[in-house]
Coordinates of C-alpha atoms in Angstrom, one line a residue:
X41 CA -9.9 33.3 33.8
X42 CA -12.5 32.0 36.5
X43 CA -13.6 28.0 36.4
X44 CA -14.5 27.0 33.0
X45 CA -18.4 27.1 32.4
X46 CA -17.9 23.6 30.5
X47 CA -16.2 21.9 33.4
X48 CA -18.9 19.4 34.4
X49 CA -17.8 17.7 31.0
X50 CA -14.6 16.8 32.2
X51 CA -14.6 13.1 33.1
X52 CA -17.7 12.7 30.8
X53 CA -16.1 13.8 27.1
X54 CA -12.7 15.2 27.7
X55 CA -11.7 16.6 23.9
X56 CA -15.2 18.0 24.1
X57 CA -14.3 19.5 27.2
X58 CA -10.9 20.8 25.5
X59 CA -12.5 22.4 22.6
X60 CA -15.1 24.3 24.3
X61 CA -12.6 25.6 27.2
X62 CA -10.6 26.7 24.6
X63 CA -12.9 28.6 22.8
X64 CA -14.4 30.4 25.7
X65 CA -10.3 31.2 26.5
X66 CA -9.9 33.2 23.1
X67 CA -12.9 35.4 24.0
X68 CA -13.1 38.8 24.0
X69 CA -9.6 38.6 22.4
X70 CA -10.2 37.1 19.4
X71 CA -13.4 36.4 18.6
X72 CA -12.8 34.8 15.3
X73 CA -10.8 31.8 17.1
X74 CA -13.8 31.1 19.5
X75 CA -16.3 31.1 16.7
X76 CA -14.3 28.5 14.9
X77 CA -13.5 26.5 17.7
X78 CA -17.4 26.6 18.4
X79 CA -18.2 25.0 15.0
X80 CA -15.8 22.3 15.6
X81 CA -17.5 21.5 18.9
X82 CA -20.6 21.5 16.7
X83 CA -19.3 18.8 14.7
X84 CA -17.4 17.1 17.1
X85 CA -21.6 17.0 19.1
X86 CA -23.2 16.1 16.0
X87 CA -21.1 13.1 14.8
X88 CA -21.3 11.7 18.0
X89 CA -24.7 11.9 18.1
X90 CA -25.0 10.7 14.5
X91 CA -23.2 7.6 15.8
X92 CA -25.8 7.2 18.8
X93 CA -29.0 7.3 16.8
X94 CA -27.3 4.8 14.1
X95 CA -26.9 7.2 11.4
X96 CA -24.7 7.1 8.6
X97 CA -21.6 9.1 8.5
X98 CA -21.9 11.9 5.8
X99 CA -19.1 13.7 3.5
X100 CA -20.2 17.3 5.4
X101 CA -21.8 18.3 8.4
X102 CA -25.1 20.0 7.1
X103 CA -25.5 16.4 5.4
X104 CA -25.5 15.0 8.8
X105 CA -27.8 17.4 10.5
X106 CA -30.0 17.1 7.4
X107 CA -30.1 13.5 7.8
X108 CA -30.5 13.8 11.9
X109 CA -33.6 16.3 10.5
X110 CA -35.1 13.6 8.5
X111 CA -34.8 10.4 10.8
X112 CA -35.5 11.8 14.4
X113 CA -38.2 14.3 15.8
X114 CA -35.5 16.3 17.2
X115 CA -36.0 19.8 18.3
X116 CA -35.6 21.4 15.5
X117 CA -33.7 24.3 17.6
X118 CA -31.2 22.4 18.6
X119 CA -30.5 22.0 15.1
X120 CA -30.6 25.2 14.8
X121 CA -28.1 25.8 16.9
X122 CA -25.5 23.2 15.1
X123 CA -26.5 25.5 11.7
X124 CA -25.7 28.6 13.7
X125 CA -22.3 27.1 15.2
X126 CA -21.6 25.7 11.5
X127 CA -22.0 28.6 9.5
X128 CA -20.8 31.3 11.3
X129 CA -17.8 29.0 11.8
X130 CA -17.4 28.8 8.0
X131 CA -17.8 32.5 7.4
X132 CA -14.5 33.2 9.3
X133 CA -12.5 30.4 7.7
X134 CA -13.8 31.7 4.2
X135 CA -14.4 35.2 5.3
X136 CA -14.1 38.1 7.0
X137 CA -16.2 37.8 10.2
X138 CA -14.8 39.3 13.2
X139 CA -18.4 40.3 15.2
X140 CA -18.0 39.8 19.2
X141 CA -21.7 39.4 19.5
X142 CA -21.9 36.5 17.6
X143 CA -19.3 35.1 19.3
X144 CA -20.7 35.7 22.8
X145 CA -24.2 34.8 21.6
X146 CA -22.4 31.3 20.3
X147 CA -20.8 30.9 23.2
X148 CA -23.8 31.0 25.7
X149 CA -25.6 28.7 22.7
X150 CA -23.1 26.2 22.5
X151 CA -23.5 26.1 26.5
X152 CA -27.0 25.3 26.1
X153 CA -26.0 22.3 24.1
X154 CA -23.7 21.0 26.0
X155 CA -25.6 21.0 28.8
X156 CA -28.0 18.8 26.6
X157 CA -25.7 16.7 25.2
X158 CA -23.9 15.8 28.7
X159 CA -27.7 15.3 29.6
X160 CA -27.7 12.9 27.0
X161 CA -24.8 11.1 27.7
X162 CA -24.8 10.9 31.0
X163 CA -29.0 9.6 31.1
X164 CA -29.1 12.7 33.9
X165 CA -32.0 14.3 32.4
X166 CA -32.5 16.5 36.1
X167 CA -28.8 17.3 36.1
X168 CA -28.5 21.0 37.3
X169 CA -26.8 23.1 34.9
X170 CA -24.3 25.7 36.5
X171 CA -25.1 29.4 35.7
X172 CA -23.2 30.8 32.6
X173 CA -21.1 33.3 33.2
X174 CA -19.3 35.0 29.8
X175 CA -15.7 35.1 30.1
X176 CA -14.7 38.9 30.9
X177 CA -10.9 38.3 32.3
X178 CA -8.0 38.6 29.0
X179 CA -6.8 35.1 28.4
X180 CA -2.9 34.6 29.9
X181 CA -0.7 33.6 27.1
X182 CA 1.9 32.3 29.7
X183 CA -0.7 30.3 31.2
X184 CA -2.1 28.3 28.0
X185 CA 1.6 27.7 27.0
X186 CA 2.1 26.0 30.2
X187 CA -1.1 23.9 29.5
X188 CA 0.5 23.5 25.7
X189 CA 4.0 22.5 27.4
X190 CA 1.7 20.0 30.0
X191 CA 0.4 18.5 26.6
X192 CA 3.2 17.6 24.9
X193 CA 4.9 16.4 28.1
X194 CA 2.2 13.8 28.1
X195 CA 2.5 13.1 24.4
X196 CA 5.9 12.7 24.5
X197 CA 5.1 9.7 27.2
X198 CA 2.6 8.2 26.1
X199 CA 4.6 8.1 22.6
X200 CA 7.5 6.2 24.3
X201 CA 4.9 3.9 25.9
X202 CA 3.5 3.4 22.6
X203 CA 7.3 2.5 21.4
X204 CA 7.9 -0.4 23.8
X205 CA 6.2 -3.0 22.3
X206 CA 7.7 -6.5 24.0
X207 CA 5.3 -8.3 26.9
X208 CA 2.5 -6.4 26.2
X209 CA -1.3 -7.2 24.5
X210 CA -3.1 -6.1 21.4
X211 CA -5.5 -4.8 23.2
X212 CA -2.5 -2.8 25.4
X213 CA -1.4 -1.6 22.1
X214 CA -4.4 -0.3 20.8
X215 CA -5.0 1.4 23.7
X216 CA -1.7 3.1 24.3
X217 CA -2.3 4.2 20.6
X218 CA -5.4 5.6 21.0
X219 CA -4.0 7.9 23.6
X220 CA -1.2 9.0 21.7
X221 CA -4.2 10.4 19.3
X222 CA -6.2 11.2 21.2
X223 CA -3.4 13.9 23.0
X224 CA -2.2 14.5 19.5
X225 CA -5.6 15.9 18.4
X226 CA -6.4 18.2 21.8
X227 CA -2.8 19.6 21.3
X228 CA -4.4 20.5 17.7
X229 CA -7.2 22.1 19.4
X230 CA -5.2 24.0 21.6
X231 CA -2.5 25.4 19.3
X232 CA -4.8 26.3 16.4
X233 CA -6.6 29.9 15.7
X234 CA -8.7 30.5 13.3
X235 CA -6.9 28.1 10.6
X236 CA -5.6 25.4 11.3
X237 CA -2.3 23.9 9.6
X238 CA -2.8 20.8 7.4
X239 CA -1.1 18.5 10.2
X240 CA -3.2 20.3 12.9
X241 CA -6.4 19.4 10.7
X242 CA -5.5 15.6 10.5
X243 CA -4.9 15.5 14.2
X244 CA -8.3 16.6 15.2
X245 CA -9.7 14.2 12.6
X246 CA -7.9 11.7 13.3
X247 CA -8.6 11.8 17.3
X248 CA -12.8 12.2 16.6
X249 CA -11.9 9.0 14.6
X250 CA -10.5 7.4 17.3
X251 CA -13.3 8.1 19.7
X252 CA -16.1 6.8 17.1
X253 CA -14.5 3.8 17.0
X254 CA -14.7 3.4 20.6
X255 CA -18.1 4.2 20.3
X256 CA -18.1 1.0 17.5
X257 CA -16.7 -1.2 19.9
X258 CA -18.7 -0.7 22.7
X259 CA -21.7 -1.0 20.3
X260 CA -20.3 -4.3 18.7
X261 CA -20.4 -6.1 22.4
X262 CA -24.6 -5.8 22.2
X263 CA -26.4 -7.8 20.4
X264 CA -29.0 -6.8 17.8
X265 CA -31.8 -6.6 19.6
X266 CA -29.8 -4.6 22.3
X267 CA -28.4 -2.6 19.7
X268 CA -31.9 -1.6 18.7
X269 CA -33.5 -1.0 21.5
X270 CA -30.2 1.3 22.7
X271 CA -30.9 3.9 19.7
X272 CA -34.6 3.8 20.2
X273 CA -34.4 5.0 23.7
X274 CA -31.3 7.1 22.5
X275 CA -34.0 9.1 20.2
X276 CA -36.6 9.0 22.8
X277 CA -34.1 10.7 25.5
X278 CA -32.8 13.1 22.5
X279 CA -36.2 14.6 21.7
X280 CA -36.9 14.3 25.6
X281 CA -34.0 16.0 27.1
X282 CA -34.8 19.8 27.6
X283 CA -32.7 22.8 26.0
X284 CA -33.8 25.6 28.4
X285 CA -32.9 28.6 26.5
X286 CA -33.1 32.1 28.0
X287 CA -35.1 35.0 26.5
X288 CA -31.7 36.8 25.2
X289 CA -30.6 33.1 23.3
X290 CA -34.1 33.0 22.2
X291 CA -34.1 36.3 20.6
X292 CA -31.0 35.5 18.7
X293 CA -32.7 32.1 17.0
X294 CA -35.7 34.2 15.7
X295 CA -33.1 36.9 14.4
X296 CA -31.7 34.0 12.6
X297 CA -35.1 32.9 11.3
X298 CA -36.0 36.3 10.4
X299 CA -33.4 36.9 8.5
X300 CA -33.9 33.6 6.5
X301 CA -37.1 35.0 5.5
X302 CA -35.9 38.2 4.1
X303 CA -36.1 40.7 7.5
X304 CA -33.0 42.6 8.7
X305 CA -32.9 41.8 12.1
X306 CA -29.9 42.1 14.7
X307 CA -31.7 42.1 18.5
X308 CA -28.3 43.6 20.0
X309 CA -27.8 46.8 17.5
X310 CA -31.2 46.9 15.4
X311 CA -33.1 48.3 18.4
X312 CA -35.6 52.0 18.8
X313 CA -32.9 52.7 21.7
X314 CA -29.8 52.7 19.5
X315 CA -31.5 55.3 17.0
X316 CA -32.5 52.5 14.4
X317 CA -35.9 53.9 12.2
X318 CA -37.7 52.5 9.5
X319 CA -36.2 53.4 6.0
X320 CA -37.5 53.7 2.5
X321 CA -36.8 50.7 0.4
X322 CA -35.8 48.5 3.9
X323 CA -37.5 45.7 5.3
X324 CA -36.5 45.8 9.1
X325 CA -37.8 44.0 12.3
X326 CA -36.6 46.7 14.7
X327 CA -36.5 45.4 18.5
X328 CA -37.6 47.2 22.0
X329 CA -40.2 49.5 20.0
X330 CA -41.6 51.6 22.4
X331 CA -45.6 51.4 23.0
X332 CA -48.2 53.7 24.4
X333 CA -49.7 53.6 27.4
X334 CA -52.1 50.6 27.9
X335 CA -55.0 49.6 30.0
X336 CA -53.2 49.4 33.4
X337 CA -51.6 53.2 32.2
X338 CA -48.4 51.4 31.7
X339 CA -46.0 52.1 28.4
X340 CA -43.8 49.2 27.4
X341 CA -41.8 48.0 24.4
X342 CA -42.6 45.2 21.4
X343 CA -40.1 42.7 21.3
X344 CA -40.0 43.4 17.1
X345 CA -42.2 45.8 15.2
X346 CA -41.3 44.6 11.1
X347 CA -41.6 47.5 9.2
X348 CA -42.1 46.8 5.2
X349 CA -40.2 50.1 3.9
X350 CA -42.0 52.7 6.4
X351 CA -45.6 50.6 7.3
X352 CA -45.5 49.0 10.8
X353 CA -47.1 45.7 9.2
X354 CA -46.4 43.3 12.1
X355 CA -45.7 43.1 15.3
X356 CA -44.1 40.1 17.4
X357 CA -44.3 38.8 21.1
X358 CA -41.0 36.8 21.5
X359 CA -41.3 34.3 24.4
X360 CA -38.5 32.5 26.0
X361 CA -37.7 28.7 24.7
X362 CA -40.2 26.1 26.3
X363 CA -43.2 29.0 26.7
X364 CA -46.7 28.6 25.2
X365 CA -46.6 30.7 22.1
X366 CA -50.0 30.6 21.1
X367 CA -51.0 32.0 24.3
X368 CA -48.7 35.0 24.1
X369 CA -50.3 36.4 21.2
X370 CA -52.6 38.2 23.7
X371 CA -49.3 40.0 24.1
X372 CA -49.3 41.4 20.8
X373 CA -52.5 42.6 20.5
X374 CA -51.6 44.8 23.4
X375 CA -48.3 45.9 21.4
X376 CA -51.0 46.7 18.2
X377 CA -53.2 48.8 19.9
X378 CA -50.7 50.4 22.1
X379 CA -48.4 51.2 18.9
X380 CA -48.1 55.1 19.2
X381 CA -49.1 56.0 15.8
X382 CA -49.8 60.1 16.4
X383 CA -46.0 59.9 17.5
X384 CA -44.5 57.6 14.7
X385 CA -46.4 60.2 12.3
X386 CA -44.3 62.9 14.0
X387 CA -41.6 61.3 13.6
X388 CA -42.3 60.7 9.7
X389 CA -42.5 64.0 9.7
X390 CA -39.3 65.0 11.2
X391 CA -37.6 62.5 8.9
X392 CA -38.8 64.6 6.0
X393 CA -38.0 67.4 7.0
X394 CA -34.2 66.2 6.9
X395 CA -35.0 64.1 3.6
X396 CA -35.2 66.5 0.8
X397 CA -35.0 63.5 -1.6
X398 CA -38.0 61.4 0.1
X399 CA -39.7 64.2 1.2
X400 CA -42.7 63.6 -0.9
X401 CA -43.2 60.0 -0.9
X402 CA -42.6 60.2 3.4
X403 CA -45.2 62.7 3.9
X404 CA -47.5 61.0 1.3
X405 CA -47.1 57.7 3.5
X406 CA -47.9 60.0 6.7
X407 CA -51.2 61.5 5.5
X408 CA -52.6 57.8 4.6
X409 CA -52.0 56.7 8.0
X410 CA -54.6 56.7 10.4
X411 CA -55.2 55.6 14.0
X412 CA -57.4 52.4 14.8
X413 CA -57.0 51.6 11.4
X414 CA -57.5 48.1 11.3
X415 CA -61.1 47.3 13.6
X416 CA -63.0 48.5 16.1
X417 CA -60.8 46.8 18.8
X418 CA -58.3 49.6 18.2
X419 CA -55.5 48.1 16.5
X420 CA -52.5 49.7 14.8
X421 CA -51.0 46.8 13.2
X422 CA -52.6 44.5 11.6
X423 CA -50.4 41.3 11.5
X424 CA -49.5 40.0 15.5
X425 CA -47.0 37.3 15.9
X426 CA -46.0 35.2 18.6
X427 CA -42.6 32.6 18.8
X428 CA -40.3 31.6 21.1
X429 CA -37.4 30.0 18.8
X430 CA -38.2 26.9 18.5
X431 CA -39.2 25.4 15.0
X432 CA -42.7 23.9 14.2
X433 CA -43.6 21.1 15.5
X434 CA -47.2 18.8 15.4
X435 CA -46.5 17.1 18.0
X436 CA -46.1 20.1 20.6
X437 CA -48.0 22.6 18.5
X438 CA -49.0 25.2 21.0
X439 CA -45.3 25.6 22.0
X440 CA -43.5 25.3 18.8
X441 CA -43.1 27.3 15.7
X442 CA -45.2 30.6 14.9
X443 CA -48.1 31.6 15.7
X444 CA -50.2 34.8 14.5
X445 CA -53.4 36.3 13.8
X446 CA -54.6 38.9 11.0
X447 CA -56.9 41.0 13.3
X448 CA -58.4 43.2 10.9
X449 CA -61.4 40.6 11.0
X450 CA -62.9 39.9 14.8
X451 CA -63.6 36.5 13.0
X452 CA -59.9 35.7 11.8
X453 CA -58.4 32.8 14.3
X454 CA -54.7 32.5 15.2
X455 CA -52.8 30.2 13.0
X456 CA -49.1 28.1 13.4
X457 CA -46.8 29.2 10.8
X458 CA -43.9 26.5 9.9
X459 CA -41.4 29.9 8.6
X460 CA -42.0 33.5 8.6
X461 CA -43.7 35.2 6.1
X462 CA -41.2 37.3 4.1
X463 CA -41.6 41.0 3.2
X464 CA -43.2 40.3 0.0
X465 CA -45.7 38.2 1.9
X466 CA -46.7 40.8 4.5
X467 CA -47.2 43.3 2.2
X468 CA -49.4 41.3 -0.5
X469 CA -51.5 40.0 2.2
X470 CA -52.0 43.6 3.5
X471 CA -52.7 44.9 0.1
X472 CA -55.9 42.4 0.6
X473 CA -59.1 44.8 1.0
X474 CA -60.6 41.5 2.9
X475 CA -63.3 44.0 4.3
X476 CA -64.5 44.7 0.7
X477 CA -63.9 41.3 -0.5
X478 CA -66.0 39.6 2.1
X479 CA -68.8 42.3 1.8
X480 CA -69.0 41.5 -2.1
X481 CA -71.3 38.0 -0.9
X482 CA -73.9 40.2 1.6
X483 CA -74.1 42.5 -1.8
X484 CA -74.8 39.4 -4.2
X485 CA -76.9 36.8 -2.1
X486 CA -79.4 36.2 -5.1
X487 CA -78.5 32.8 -6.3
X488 CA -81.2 32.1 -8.8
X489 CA -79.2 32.4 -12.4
X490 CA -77.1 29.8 -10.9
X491 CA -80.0 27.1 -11.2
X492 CA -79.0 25.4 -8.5
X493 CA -81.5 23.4 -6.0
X494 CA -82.2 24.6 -2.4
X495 CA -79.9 22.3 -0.8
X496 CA -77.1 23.2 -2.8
X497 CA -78.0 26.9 -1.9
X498 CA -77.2 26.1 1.3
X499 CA -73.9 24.6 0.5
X500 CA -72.4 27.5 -1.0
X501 CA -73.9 30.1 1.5
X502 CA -72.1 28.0 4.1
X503 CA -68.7 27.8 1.9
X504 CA -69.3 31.7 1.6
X505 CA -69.5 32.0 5.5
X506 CA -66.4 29.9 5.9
X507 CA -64.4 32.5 3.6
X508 CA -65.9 35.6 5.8
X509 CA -64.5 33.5 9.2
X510 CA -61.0 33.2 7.6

């Protein structure tokens, strides 16, 4: 295969180096092998990081990220990204999970945070990331047992070097040792698939071990004060250093966090262009949804319509990683009032006409729906959402979590959502006939069997015109 995308690790973190190289290797072949090797780069990241922001180790690795969570304002994408690496990693150890777009997708995220971490590391916050390229070419089986056959040839070295004890230091010792692990666990990393053997397990342990403790040492030499002030500014730079997704990456974290709340969602396969249609009884956030013609007489797609069973309830502007997202949501509303409704009908229609089973309740949907539905601005859909990936966070508020707007009120206001709302959600809130509700005070303003006083009058007119405003 071409140059390694990780190589501006080597000389920086070696094993780490090792372990992603050798997952990109297995892919396309066997994309089961780079998934799991992309979890154990995950914890291999995260347990070094735990160690740099004085954490705790933990018995498992959501622990630690749970912990990382809790005691740093980290992006909470990046930790994202560590879920993503450890679950799917887990599925194909415990399960069947053989799914070449996750493993691609994994690939390019675990890219993304390694470029972060060697940002990290290295206190090169400007460094210039190479551009990713996915590995196309089939790995050469002669050429990774040569690198296999260069390993142990080391091992077997440094293992006699180890063995000649006389005229030489403890410090010489310990470091001749910590080789000899530290080869024993990349040989691991190299030789192992998808499971790895007992011995094969220890050995990777065993050399993460190692290079903690190095981390220990170099820690021990600072005072306390220093020690303090070194995971302070550790945090700082953490929650500093950039993760610069693309839009593609970005669209893979909100499938993640759509799905969390209860959507189908696949961005890659769950798309208008691969023949995917809303379904009775299916909650789906369909991608690349094609839209009428708007203002400039342009058409153009929404990134996700979520349809709850055959309603087009929402409708979602996905932004790339470091974006504004509440400013995109002008976005959407163009994707609500440019939603082709006369041609969704039609094709309703056309979808009953094959369904003899759903026949009745399709049509009965398609003779409720109407055009400009929702106000007199013209909109389709009534629920328009805006996120680029990233979870919510106060302290960047405008560029973090989810934004949205009910805009069958002119006087509702965007909002920040922490998660999305599930199907459930979407659908009781558009059951709300807040037109009706809201009119119910203009049709009752006599306050006088209340017996309240004039200034108290006042009050609740003003509570009143609060609710109308949203």
């Amino acid at each position: 295969m071409a140059q390694s995308n990780f190589v501006f690790l080597k000389g920086t973190d070696d094993f780490l180096f090792t372990i992603l190289h050798t997952a990109e290797k297995n892919y396309p072949d066997d994309a089961n092998t780079t998934l799991v090797k992309l979890r154990i780069a995950g914890e291999y990241v995260a347990k070094h990081l735990g160690k740099l922001l004085n954490i705790e180790p933990q018995d498992t690795q959501y622990a630690l990220l749970q912990e990382i969570e809790k005691r740093t304002p980290i992006d909470e994408s990046i930790l994202s990204i560590f879920h993503k690496l450890r679950s799917l990693g887990n599925d194909v150890v415990h399960k069947y999970h053989n799914d070449l777009n996750d493993a691609e997708m994994c690939l390019r995220l675990s890219f993304r945070l390694a470029v972060w971490y060697y940002r990290l590391m290295s206190n090169d916050k400007d460094f210039a990331a190479p551009l990713f390229k996915l590995p196309i070419d089939k790995a050469s089986s002669q050429k990774a047992e040569q690198e296999i056959a260069e390993l142990k040839k080391q091992l077997l070295e440094a293992n006699n070097n180890a063995a000649q004890k006389e005229h030489k230091s403890q410090a010489e010792l310990d470091a001749q040792q910590a080789k000899v692990i530290q080869l024993e666990g990349l040989l691991a990393v190299l030789e192992s698939k998808e499971k790895e053997t007992l011995a094969q397990n220890e050995a990777r342990i065993l050399a993460l071990e190692s290079q903690l403790k190095q981390k220990d040492v170099e820690l021990a030499k600072l005072s306390e004060s220093e020690r303090k002030s070194f995971h302070q500014q550790t945090i700082k730079q953490a929650n500093q250093t950039p993760l610069n997704l693309n839009e593609q990456e970005t669209r893979y974290l909100i499938d993640e966090q759509l799905r969390l709340s209860g959507w189908e969602t696949d961005t890659e396969n769950l798309k208008y262009s691969n023949g995917t249609r809303p379904q009775i009884g299916r909650n789906m956030a369909i991608a690349e949804w094609p839209t009428g013609v708007d203002e400039t007489g342009k058409k153009g797609f929404a990134d996700y319509v979520l349809f709850v069973g055959l309603t087009p309830a929402g409708v979602v502007e996905a932004k790339r990683y470091n974006q504004d997202v509440a400013d995109k949501l002008n976005e959407a509303y163009r994707y609500s009032r440019t939603f082709d409704m006369l041609a969704y009908q039609n094709e309703l229609a056309q979808l009953a006409a094959n369904d003899e089973h759903n026949q009745e309740g399709i049509l009965k949907h398609v003779s409720e729906m109407k055009t400009n539905q929702y106000n007199a601005a013209g909109f389709h859909i009534p629920f328009c959402f805006s996120a680029n990936g990233r979870g919510h966070s106060a302290a960047v508020k405008t560029k973090s979590g989810i934004w949205y707007r009910d805009v069958r009120l002119d006087t509702n206001q965007p909002d920040s959502l922490t998660q999305w709302f599930t199907p459930a959600e979407l659908q009781s809130k558009l059951a709300q006939q807040i037109g009706k509700l809201n009119n119910w005070f203009k049709a009752n303003p006599d306050m006088s069997e209340l017996g309240l006083r004039y200034f108290q009058e006042d009050a609740v007119r003003a509570v009143e015109q609060a609710v109308i405003e949203g």
